[in-house]
mmCIF file of C-alpha atoms in Angstrom:
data_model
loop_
_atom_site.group_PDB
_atom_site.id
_atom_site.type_symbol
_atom_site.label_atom_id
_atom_site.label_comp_id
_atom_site.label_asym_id
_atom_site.label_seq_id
_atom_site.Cartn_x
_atom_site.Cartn_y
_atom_site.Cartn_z
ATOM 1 C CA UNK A 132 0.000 0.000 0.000
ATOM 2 C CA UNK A 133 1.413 3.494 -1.214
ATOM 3 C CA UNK A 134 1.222 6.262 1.575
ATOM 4 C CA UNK A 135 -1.607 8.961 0.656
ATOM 5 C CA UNK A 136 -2.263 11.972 2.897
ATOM 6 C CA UNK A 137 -5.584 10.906 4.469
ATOM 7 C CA UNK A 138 -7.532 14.188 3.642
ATOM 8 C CA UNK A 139 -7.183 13.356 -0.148
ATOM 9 C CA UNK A 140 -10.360 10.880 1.201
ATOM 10 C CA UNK A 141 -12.176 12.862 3.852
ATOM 11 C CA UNK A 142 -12.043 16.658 1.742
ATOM 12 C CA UNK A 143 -11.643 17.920 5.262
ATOM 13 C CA UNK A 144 -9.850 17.816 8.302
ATOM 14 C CA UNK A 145 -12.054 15.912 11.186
ATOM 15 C CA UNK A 146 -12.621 15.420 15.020
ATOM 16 C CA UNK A 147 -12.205 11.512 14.691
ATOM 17 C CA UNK A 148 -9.022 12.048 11.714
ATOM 18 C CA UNK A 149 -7.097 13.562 14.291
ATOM 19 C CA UNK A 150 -8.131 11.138 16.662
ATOM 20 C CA UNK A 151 -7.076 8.378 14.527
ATOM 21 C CA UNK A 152 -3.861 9.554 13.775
ATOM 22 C CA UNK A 153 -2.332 10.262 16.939
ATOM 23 C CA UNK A 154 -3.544 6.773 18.131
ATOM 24 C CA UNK A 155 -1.417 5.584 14.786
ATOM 25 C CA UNK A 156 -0.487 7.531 11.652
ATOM 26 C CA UNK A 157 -1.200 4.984 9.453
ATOM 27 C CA UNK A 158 -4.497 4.193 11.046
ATOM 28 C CA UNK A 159 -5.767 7.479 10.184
ATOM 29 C CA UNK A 160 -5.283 6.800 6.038
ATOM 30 C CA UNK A 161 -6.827 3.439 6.332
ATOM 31 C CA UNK A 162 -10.223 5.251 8.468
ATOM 32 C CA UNK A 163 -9.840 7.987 5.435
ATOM 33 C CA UNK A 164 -10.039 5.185 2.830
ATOM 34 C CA UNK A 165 -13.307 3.959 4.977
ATOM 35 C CA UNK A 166 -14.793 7.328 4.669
ATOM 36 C CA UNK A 167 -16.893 9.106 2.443
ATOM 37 C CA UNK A 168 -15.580 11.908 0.984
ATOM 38 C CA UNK A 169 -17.144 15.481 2.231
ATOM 39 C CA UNK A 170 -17.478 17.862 -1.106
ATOM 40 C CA UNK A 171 -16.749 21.839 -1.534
ATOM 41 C CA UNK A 172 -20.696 21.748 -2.194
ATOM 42 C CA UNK A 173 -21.880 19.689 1.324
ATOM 43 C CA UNK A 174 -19.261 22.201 3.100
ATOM 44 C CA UNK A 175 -21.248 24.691 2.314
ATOM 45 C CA UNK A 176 -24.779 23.334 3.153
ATOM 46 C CA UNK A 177 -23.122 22.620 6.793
ATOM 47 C CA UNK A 178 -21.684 25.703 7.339
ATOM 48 C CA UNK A 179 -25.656 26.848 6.184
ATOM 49 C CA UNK A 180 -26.357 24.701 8.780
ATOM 50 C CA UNK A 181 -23.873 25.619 11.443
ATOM 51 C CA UNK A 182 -25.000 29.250 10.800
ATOM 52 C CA UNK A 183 -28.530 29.015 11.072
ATOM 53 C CA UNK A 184 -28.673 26.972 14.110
ATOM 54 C CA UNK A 185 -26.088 29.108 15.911
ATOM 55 C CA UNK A 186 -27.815 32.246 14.790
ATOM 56 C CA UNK A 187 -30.756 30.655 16.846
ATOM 57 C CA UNK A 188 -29.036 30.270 19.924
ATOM 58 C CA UNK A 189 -31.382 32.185 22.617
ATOM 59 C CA UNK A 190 -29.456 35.884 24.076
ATOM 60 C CA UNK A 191 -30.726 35.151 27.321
ATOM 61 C CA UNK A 192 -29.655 32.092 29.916
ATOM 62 C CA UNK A 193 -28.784 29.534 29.564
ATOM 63 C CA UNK A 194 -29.018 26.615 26.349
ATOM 64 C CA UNK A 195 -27.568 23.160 25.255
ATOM 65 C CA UNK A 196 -26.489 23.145 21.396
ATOM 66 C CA UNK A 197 -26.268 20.604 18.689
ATOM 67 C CA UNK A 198 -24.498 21.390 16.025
ATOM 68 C CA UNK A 199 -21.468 20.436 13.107
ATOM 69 C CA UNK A 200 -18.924 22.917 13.533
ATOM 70 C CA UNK A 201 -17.549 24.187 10.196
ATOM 71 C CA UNK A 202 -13.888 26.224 9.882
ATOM 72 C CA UNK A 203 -10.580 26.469 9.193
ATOM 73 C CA UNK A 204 -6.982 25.753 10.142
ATOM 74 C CA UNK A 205 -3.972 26.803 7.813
ATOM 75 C CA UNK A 206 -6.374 27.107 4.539
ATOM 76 C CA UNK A 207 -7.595 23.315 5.368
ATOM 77 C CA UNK A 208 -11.390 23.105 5.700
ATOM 78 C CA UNK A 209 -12.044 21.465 9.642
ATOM 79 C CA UNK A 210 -15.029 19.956 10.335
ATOM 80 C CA UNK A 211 -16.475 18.227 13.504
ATOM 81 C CA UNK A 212 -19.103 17.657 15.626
ATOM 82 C CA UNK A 213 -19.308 18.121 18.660
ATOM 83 C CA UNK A 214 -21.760 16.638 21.595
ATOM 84 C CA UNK A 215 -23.017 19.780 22.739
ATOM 85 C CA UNK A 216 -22.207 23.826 22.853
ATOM 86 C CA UNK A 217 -22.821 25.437 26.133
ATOM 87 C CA UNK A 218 -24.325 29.280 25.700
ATOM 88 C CA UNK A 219 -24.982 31.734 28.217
ATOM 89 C CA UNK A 220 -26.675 34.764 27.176
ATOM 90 C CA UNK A 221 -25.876 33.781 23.364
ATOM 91 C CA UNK A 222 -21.902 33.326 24.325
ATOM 92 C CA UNK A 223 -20.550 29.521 23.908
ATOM 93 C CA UNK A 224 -19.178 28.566 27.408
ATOM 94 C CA UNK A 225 -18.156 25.685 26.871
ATOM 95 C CA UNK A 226 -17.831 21.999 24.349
ATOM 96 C CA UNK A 227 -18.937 19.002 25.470
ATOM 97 C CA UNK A 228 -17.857 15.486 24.442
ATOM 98 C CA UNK A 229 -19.491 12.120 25.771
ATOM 99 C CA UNK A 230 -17.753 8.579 25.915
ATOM 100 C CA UNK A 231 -18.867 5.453 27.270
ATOM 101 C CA UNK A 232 -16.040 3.452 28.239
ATOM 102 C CA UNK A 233 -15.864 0.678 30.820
ATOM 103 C CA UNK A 234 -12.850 2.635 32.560
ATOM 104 C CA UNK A 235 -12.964 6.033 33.330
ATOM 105 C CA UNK A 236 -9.363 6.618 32.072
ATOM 106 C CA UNK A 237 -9.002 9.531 29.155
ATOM 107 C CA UNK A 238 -6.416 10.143 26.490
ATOM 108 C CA UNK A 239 -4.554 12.710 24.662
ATOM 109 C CA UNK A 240 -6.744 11.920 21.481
ATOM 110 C CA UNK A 241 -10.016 12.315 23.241
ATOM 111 C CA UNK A 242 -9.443 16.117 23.299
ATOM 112 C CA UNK A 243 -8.941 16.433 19.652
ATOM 113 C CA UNK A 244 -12.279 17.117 18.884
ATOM 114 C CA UNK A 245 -13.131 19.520 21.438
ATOM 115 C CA UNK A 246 -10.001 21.343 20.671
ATOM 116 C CA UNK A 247 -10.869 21.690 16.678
ATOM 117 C CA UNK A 248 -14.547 22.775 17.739
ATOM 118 C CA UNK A 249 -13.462 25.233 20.438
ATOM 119 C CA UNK A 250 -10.898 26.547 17.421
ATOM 120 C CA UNK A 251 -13.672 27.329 15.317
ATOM 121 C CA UNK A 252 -16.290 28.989 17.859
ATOM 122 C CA UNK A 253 -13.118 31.279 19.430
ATOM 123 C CA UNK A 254 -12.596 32.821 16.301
ATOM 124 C CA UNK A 255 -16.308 32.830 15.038
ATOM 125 C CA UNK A 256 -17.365 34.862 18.248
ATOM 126 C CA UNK A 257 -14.130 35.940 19.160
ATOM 127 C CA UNK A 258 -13.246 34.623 22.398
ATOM 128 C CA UNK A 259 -10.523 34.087 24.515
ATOM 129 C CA UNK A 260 -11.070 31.090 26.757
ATOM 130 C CA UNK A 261 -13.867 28.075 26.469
ATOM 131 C CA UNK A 262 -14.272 24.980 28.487
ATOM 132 C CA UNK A 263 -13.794 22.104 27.203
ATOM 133 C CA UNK A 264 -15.256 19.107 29.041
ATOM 134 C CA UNK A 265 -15.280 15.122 28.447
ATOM 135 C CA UNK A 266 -18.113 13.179 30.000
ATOM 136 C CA UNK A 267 -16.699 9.634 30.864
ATOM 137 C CA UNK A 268 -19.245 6.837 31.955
ATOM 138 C CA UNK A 269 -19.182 2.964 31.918
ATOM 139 C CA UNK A 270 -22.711 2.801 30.488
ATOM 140 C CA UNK A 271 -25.332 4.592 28.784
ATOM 141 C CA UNK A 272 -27.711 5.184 32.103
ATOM 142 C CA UNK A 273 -24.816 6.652 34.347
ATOM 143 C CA UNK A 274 -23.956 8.962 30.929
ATOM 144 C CA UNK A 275 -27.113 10.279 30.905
ATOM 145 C CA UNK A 276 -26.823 10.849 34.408
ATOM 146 C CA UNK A 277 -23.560 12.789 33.787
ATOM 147 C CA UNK A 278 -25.629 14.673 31.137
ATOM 148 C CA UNK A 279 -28.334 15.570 33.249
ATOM 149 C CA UNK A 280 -26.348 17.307 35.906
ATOM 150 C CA UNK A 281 -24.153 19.247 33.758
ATOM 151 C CA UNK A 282 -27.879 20.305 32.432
ATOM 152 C CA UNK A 283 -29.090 21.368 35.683
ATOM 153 C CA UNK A 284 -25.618 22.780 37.510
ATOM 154 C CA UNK A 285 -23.244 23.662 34.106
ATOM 155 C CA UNK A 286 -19.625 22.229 33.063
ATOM 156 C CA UNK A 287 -17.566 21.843 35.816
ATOM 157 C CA UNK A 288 -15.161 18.551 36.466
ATOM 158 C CA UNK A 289 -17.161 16.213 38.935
ATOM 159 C CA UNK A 290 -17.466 12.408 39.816
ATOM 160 C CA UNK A 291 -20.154 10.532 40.300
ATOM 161 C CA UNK A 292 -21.016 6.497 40.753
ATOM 162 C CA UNK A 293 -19.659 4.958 37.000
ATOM 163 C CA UNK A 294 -18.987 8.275 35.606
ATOM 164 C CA UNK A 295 -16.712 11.713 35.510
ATOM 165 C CA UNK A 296 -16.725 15.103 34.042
ATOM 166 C CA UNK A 297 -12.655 16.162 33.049
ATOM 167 C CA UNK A 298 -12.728 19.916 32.387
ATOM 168 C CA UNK A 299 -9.355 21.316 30.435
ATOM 169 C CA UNK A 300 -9.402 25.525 29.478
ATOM 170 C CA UNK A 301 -8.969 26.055 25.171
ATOM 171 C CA UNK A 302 -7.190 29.524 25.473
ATOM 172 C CA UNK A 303 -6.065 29.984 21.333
ATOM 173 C CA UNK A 304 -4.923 28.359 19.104
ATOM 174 C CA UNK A 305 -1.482 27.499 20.653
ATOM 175 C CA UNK A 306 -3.687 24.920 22.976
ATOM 176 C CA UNK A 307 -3.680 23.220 19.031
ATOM 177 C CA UNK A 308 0.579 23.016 19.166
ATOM 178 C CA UNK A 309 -0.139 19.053 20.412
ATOM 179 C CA UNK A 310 -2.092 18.253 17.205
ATOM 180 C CA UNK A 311 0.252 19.755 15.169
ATOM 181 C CA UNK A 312 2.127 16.578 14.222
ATOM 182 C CA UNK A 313 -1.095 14.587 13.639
ATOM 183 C CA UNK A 314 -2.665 17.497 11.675
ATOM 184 C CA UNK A 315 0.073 17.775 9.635
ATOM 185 C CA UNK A 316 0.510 13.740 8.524
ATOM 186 C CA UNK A 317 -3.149 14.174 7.556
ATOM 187 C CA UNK A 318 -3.180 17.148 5.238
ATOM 188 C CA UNK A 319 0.631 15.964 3.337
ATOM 189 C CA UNK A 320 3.782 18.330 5.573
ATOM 190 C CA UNK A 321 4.840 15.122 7.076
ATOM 191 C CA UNK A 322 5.463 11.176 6.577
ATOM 192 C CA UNK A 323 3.655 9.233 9.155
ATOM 193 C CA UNK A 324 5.781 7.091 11.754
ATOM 194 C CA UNK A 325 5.344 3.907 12.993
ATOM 195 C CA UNK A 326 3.814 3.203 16.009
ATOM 196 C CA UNK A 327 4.459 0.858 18.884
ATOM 197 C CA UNK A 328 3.785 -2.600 18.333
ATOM 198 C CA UNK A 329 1.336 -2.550 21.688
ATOM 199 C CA UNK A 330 -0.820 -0.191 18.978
ATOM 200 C CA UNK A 331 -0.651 -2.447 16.016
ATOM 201 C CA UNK A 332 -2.016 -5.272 18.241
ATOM 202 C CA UNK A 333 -5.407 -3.612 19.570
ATOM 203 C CA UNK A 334 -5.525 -1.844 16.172
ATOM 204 C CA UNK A 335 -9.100 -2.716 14.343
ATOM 205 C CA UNK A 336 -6.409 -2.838 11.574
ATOM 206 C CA UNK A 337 -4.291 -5.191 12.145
ATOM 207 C CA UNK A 338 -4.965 -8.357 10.156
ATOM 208 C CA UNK A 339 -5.131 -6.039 7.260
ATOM 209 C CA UNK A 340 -2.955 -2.863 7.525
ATOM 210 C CA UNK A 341 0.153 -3.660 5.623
ATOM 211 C CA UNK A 342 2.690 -1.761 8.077
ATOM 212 C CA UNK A 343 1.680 -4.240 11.058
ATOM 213 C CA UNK A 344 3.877 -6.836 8.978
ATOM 214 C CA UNK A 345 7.006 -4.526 10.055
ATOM 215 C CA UNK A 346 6.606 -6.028 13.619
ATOM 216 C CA UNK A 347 7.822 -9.744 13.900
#
C-alpha cells in the first residue's frame, strides 16, 4: 500500500481524523479510505447549517447546542461535531464530548475534537477562553446521568457512581501546538511514523494494515 495523505479521502480535516492519527499515523489513512468523501458543495450546506442553528441560539440564559462545527486551520477546511455547545446569554461557554467506556481513564486523542470545535467557535465569536469538558461513563444510564447534571448545575469537572466530568481551558490556538504533528501527517507536511507494536495489536487494523507486517 502506497502512503496517501488521508484528507485526499475525507475533503476535510475531522474530530475523529485527528483522533485516529495520533492513536497511529497509518491508522488514520486506512479510516480515510473507509470514509466518504465530504465535497466543496456539502461544506457549504453545513456551514448553512452551522449558521442558522447558531444564529438561533437564545441571548438570554442559559441553552444546550447541537451542532457540526464548520472552519478552518492553515487554509484546510475542519469539520467536527461536537456533543453539545454550552451558551450563556448567546456566548458559547463551553464543548462538550461524551464517551462510554468501561474505565474512566481519558487520552490525549479524546481532546482532539473539542479542541478543533473550540478553534472554530473562538474565532467565530471571538473569544478568549472556552471549556472544554469530556463526559466519561461505563454505560449509557450513568452517561445520561452525567448529562443531566451538567444540564441542571453547568460544566464543571465532577465524579459521580460509573462516571466523571474532566474539564481542560482552550485559550487559542497554541492549545492546538499538540495536534500539530497529527494534523500535519493528515493534510501531506509530514510522513507518518510507525507506532508501537502494543498499537498495532489492539488496532481494528491489524490483520489487514500492511505496516503491522514490520513487527515480527
Amino acid at each position: 500500500m502506497v502512503w496517501e495523505p488521508p484528507i485526499a479521502y475525507t475533503g476535510a480535516i475531522t474530530g475523529y481524523l485527528v483522533e485516529s492519527a495520533l492513536y497511529c499515523n497509518y491508522k488514520s489513512l486506512l479510516d480515510a479510505r473507509n470514509s466518504r468523501k465530504i465535497t466543496p458543495g456539502e461544506a457549504r450546506k453545513l456551514t448553512r447549517w452551522m449558521l442558522k442553528t447558531l444564529n438561533n441560539v437564545k441571548k438570554n440564559g442559559r441553552s444546550f447546542v447541537k451542532s457540526v462545527l464548520v472552519g478552518e486551520l492553515e487554509g484546510y477546511p475542519v469539520i467536527v461535531s461536537p456533543d453539545a455547545i454550552y451558551f450563556v446569554d448567546g456566548i458559547p461557554k463551553a464543548v462538550i464530548r461524551s464517551k462510554i467506556r468501561k474505565t474512566q481513564r481519558h487520552y490525549r486523542s479524546d481532546w482532539a475534537s473539542l479542541m478543533l470545535a473550540s478553534h472554530i467557535l473562538s474565532e467565530r465569536y471571538n473569544i478568549d477562553t472556552l471549556t472544554m469538558a469530556l463526559v466519561l461513563a461505563v454505560d449509557k444510564t450513568r452517561l445520561m446521568q452525567a448529562l443531566s447534571l451538567i444540564k441542571s448545575g453547568g460544566v464543571k469537572p465532577s465524579l459521580g457512581n460509573g462516571w466523571k466530568v474532566v474539564t481542560r481551558i482552550y485559550s487559542g490556538i497554541q492549545e492546538l501546538e499538540e495536534l500539530k504533528g497529527a494534523i500535519n501527517v493528515i493534510v501531506g507536511r509530514e510522513t507518518p511514523r510507525l507506532p508501537h507494536s502494543n498499537k498495532c495489536q489492539k488496532c481494528v487494523y491489524n490483520k489487514i494494515c500492511p505496516w503491522t507486517r514490520q513487527y515480527p
